[in-house]
PDB file of C-alpha atoms in Angstrom:
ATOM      1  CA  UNK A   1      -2.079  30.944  28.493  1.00 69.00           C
ATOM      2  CA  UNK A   2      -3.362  33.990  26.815  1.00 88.00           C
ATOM      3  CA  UNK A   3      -1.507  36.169  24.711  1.00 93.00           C
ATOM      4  CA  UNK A   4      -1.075  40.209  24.917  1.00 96.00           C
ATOM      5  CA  UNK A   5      -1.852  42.660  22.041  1.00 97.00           C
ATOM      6  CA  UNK A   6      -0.654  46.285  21.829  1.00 97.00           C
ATOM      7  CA  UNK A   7      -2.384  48.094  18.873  1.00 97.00           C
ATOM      8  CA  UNK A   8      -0.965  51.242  17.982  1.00 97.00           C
ATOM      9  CA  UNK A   9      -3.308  54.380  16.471  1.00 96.00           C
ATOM     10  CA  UNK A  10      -4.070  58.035  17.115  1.00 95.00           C
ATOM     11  CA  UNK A  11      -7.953  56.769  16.929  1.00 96.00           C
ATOM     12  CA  UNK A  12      -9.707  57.075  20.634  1.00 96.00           C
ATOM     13  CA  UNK A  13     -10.963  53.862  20.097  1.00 97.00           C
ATOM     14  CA  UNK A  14      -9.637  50.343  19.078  1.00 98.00           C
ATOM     15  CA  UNK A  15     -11.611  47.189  18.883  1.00 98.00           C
ATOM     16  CA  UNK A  16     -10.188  43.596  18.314  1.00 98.00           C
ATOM     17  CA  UNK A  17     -11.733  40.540  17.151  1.00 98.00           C
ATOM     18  CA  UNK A  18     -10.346  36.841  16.410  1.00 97.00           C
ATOM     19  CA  UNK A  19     -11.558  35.398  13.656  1.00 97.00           C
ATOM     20  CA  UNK A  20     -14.989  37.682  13.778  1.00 96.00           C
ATOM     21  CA  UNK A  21     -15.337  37.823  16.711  1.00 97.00           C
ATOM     22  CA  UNK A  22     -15.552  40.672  18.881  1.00 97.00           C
ATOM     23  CA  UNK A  23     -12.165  40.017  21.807  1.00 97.00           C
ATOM     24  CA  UNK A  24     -13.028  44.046  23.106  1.00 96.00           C
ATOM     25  CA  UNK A  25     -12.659  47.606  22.909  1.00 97.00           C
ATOM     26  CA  UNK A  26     -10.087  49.865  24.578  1.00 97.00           C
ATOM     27  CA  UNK A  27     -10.039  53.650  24.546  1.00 96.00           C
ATOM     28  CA  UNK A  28      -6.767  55.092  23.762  1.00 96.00           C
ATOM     29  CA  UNK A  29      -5.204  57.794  25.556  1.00 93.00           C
ATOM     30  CA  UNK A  30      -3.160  60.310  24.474  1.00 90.00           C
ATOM     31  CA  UNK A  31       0.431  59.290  22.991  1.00 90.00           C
ATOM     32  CA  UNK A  32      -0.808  56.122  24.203  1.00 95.00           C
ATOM     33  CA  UNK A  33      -1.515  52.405  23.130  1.00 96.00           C
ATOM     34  CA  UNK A  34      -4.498  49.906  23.340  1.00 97.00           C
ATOM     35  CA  UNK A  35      -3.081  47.015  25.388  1.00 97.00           C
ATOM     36  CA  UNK A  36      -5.730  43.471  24.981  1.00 97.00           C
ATOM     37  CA  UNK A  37      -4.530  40.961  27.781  1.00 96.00           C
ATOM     38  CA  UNK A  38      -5.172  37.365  28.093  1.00 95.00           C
ATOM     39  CA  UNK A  39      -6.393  36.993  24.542  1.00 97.00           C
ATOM     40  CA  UNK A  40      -6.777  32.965  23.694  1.00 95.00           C
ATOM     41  CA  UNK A  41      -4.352  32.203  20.396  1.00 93.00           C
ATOM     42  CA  UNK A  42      -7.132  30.785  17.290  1.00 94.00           C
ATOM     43  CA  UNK A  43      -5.544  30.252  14.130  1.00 93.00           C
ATOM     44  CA  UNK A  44      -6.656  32.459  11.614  1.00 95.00           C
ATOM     45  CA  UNK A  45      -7.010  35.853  11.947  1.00 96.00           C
ATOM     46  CA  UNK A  46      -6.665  39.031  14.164  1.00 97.00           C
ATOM     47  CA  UNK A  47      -7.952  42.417  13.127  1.00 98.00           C
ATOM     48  CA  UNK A  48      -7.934  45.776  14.976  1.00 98.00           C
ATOM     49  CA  UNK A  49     -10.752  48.365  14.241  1.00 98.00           C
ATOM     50  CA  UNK A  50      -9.565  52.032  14.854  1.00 97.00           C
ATOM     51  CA  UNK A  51     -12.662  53.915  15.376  1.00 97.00           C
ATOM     52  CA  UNK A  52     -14.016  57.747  16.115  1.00 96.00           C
ATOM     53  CA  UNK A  53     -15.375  58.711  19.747  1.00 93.00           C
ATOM     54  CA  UNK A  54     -18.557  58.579  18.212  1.00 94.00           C
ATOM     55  CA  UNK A  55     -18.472  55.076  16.906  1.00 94.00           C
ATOM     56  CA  UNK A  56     -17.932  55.357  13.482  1.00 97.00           C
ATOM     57  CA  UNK A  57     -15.495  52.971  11.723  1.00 97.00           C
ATOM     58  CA  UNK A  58     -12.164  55.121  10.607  1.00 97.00           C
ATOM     59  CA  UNK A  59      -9.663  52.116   9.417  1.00 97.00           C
ATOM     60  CA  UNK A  60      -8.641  48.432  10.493  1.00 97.00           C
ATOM     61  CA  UNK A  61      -5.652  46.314  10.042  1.00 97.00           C
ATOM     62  CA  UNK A  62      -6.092  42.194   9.879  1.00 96.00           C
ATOM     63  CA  UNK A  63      -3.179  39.947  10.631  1.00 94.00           C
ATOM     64  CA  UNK A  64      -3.537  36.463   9.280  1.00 95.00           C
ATOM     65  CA  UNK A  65      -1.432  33.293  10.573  1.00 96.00           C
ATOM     66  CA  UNK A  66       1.336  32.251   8.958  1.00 96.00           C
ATOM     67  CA  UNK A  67       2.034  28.494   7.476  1.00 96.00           C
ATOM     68  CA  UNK A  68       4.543  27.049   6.752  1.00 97.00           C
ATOM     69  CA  UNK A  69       7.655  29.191   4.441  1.00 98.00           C
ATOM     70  CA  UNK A  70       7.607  28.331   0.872  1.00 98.00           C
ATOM     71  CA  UNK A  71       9.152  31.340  -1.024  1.00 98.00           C
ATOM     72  CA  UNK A  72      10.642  34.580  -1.010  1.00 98.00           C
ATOM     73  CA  UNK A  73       9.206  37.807  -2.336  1.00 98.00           C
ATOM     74  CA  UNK A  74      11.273  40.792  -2.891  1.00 98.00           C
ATOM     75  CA  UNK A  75      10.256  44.912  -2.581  1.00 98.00           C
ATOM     76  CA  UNK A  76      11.808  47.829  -3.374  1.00 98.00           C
ATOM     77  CA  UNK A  77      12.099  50.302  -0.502  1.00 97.00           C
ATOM     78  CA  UNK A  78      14.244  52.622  -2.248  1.00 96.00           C
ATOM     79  CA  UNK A  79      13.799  54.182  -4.595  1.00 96.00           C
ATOM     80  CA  UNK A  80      10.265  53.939  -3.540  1.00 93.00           C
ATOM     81  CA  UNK A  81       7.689  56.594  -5.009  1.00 90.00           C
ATOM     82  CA  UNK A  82       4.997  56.240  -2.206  1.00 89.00           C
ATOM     83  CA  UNK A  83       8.254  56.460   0.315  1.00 86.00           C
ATOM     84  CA  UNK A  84       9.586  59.824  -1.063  1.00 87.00           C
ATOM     85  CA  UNK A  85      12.688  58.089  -2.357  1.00 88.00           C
ATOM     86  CA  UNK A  86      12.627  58.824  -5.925  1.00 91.00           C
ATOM     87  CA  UNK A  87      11.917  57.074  -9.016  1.00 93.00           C
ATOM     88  CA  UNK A  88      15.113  55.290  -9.728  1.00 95.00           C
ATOM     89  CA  UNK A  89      19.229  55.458  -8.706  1.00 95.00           C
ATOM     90  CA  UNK A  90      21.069  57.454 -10.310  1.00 94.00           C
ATOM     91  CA  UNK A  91      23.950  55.939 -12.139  1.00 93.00           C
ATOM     92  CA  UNK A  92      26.961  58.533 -10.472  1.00 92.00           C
ATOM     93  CA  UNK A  93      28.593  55.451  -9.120  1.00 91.00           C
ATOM     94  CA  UNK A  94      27.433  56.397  -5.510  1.00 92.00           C
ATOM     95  CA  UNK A  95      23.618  55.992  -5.338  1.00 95.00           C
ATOM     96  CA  UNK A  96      22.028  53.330  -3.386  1.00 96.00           C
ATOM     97  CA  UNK A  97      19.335  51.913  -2.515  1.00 97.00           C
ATOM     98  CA  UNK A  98      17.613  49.501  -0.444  1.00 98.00           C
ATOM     99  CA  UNK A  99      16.013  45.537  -1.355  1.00 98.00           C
ATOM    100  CA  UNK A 100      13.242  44.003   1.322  1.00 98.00           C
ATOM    101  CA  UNK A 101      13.343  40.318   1.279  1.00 98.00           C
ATOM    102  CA  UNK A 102      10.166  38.363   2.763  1.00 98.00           C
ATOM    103  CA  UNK A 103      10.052  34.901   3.524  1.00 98.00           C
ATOM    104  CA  UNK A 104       6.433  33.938   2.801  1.00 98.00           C
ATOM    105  CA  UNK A 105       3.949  30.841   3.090  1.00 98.00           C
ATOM    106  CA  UNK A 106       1.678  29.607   0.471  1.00 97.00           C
ATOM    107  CA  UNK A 107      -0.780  32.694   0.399  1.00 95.00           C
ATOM    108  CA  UNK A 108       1.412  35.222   0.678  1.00 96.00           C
ATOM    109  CA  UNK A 109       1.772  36.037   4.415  1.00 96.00           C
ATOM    110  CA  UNK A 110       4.650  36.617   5.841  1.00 97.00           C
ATOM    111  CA  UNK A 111       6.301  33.930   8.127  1.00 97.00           C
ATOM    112  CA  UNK A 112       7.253  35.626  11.575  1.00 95.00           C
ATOM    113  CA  UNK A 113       8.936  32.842  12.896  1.00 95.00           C
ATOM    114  CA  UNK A 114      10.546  31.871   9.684  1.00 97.00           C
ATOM    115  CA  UNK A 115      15.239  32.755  10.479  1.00 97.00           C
ATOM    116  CA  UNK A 116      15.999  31.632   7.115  1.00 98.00           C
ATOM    117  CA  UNK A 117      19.266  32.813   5.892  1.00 98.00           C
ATOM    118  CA  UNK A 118      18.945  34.569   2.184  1.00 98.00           C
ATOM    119  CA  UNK A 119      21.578  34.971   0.199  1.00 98.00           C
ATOM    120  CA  UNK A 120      21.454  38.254  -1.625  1.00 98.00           C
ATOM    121  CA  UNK A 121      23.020  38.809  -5.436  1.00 98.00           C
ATOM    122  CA  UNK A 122      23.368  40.936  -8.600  1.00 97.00           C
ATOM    123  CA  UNK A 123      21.773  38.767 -11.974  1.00 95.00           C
ATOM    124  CA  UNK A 124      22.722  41.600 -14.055  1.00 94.00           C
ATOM    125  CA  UNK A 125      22.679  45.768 -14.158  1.00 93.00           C
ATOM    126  CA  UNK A 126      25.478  47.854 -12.854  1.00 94.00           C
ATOM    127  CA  UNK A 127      25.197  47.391  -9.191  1.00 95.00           C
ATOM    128  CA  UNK A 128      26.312  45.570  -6.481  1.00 96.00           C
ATOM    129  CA  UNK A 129      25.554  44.169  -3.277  1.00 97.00           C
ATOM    130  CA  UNK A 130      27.310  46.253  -0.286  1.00 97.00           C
ATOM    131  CA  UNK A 131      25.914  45.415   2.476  1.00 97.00           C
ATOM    132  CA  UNK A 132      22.886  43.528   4.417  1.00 98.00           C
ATOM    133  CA  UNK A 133      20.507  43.915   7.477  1.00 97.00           C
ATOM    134  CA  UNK A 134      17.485  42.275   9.144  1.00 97.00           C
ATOM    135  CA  UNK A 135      16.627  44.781  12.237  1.00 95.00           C
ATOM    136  CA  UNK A 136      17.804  42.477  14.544  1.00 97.00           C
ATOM    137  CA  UNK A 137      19.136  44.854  17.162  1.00 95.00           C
ATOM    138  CA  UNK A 138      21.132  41.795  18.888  1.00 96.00           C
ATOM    139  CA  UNK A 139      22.442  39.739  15.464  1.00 96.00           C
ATOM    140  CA  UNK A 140      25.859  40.168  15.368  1.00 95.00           C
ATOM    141  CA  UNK A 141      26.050  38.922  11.702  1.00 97.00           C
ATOM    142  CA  UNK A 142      28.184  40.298   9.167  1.00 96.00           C
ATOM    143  CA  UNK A 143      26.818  43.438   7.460  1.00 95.00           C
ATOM    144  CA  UNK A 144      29.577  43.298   4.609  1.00 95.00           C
ATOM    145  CA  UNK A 145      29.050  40.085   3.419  1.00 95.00           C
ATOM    146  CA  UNK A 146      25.566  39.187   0.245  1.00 97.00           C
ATOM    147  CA  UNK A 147      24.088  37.053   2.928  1.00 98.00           C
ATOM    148  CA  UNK A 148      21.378  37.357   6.379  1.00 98.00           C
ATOM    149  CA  UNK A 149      19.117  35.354   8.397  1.00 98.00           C
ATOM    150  CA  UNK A 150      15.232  36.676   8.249  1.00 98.00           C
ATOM    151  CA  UNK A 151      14.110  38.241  11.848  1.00 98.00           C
ATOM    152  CA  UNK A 152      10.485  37.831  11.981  1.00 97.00           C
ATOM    153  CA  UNK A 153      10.931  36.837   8.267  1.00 98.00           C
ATOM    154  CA  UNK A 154      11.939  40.217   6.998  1.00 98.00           C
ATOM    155  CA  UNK A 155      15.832  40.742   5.706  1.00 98.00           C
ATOM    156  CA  UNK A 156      17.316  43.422   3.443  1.00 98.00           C
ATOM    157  CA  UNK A 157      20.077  44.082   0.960  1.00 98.00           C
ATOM    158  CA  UNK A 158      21.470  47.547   0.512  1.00 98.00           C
ATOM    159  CA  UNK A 159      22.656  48.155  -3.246  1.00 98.00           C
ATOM    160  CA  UNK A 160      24.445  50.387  -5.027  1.00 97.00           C
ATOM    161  CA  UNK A 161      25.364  51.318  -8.583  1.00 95.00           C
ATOM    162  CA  UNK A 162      28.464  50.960  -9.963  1.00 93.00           C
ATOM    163  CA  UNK A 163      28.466  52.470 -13.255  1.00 92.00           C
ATOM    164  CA  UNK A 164      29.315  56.280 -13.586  1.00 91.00           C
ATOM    165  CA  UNK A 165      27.309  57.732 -16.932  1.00 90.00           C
ATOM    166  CA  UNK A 166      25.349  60.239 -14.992  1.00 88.00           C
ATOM    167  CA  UNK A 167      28.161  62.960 -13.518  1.00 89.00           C
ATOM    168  CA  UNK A 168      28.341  65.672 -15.876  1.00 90.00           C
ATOM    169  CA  UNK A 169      31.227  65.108 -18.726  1.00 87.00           C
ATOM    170  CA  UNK A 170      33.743  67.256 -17.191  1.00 88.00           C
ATOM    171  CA  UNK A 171      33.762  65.658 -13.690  1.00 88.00           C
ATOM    172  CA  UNK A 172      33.990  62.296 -15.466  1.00 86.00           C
ATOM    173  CA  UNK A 173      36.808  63.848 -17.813  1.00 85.00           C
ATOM    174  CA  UNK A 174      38.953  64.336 -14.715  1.00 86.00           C
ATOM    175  CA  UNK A 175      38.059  61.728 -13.005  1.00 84.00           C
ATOM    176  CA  UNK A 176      38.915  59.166 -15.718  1.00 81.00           C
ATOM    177  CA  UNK A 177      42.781  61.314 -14.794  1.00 81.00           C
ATOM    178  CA  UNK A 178      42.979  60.868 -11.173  1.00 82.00           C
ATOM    179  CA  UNK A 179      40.666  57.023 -11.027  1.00 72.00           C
ATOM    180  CA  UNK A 180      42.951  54.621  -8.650  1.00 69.00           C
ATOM    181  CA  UNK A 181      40.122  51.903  -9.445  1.00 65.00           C
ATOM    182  CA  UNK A 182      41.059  51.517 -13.025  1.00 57.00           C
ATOM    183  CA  UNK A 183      37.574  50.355 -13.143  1.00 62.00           C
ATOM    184  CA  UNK A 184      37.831  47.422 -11.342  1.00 67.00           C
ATOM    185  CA  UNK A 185      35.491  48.902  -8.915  1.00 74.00           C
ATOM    186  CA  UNK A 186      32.960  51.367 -10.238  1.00 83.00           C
ATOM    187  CA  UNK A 187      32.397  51.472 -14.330  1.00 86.00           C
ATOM    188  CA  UNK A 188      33.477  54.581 -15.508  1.00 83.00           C
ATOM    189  CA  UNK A 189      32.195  55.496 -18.378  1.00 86.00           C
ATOM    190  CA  UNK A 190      34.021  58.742 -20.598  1.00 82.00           C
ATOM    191  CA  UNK A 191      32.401  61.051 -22.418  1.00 82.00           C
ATOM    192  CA  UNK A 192      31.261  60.074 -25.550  1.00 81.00           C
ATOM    193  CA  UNK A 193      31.104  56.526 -24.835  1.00 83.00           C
ATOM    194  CA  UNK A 194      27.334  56.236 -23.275  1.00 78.00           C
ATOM    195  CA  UNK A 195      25.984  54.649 -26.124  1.00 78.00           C
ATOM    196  CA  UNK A 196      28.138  51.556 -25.442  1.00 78.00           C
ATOM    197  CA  UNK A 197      26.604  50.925 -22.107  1.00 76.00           C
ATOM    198  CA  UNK A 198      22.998  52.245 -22.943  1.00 74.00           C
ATOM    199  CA  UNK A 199      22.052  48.088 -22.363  1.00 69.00           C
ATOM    200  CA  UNK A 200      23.447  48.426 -18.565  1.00 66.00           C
ATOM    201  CA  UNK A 201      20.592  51.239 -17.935  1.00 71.00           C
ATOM    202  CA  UNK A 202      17.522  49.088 -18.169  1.00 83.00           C
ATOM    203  CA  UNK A 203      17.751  48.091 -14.550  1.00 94.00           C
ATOM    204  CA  UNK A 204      19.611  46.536 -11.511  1.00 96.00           C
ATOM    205  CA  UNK A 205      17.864  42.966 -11.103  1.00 97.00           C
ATOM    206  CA  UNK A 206      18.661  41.488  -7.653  1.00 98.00           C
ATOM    207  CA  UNK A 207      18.202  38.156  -6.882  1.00 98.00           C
ATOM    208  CA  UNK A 208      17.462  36.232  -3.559  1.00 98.00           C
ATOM    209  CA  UNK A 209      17.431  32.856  -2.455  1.00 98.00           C
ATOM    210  CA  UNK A 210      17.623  30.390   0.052  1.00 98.00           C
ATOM    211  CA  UNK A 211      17.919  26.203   0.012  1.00 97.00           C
ATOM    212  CA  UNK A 212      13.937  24.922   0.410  1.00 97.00           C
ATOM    213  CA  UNK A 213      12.688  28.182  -0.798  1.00 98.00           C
ATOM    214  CA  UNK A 214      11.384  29.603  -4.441  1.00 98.00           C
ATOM    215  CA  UNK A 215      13.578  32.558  -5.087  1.00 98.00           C
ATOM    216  CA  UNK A 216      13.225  35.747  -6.260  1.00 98.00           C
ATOM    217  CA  UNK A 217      14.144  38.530  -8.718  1.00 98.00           C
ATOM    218  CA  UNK A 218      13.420  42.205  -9.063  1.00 98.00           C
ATOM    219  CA  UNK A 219      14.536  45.260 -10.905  1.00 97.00           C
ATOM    220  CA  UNK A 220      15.567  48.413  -9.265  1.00 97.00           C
ATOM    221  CA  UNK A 221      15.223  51.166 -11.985  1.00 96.00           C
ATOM    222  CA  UNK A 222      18.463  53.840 -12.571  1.00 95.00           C
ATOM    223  CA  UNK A 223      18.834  56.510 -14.634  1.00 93.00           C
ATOM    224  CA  UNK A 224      21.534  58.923 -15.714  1.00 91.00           C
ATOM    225  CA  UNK A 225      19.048  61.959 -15.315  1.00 90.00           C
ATOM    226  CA  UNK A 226      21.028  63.266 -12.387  1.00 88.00           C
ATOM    227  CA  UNK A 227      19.397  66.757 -12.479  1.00 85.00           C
ATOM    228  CA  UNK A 228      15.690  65.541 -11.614  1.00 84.00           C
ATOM    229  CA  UNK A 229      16.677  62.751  -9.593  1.00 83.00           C
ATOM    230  CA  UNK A 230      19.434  63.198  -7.264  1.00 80.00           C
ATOM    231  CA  UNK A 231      18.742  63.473  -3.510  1.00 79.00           C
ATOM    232  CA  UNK A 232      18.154  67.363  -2.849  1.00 78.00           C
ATOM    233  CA  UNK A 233      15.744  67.358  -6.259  1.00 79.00           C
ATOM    234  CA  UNK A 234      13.995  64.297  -4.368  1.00 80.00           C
ATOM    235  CA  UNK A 235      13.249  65.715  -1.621  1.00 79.00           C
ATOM    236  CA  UNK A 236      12.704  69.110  -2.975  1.00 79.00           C
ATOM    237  CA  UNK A 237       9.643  66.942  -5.058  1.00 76.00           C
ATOM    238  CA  UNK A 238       8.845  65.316  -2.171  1.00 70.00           C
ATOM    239  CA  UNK A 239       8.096  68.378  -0.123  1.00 69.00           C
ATOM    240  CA  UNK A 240       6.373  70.954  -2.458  1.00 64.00           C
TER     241      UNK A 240
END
């Protein structure tokens, strides 16, 4: 039985092929999608063409299949340059951001199929793991707990830092007066003290892992430069 494939572009045109060779070409209409029925699976690859009403060749996307899962490889989504999302989380005690886990075969691609539950953690950096997701709009997993199955072999970790350095002295000052955490929770550190914890700034490094799979590591940069990197200087970068 043939398989449908919806390819997605504001090009007029999209062409597919299988492995080279040519499947068809749809036009797209507006706000619309190219829609290929009763294409015959091939392992190996599938690759969409976008291209101009006159002919010409504007961009193409190739989708290769998947063996079997071997490892996982992390991302950072945030903070994510290229995203808009800043350079690095700021160390206020409330900044977060956001870990990609993919569960991958031998060359790298990811493995749709693979439901692999990964086990998110802190190695070492002032953050912590707070929550977790996968996209699945019907998994009824807990969000609260370090650990998610893959959907279509993508999960995610949501981070955040627990060190205060970054607030400006005087906030910290009176906070270090009215803290019900006694520190237990966030690190607070008092004025005059950020030398002691300058080691805890080189990074958060999360780790993720999961029995028959290599694991993973990688380092979400912070910083205590809360005037150039909070959120509304972010975006304000972002936009200009």
């Amino acid at each position: 039985m043939g398989r449908t494939i919806q390819v997605y572009t504001n090009a007029p045109v999209v062409e597919l092929f299988v492995n080279g060779n040519l499947v068809g070409s749809k036009t797209v209409h507006w706000y619309s999608w190219a829609e290929f029925t009763n294409v015959t699976f091939e392992a190996g690859s599938v690759t969409a063409v976008a291209k101009s009403a006159g002919g010409a060749s504007l961009v193409n996307h190739t989708r290769h299949t998947a063996g079997s899962a071997t490892a996982i490889v992390l991302a950072v989504d945030v903070p994510n340059v290229a995203a808009g999302t800043g350079q690095a989380l700021v160390l206020d005690g409330q900044d977060t951001g956001m870990v990609r886990a993919m569960v991958v075969d031998s060359r790298g691609t990811v493995v749709p199929s693979s439901a692999h539950a990964i086990t998110f953690s802190v190695s070492t950096g002032p953050g912590r793991i707070i929550g977790v997701g996968n996209g699945d709009p019907a998994c009824h997993e807990n969000n609260k707990i370090a650990v998610r199955s893959a959907y279509h072999g993508l999960a995610r970790a949501i981070v955040q830092v627990n060190m205060n350095s970054a607030m400006p002295a005087s906030i910290r000052h009176r906070l270090a007066q009215i803290d019900s955490e006694s520190g237990q929770y966030t690190v607070l550190v008092h004025p005059g003290d950020e030398e002691n914890y300058s080691s805890l700034s080189e990074g958060i490094v999360v780790s993720a892992s999961s029995p028959g799979l290599a694991s993973a590591n990688i380092t979400i940069p912070v910083t205590n430069d809360i005037d150039r990197q909070n959120v509304l200087a972010t975006a304000s970068s972002w936009m200009s």
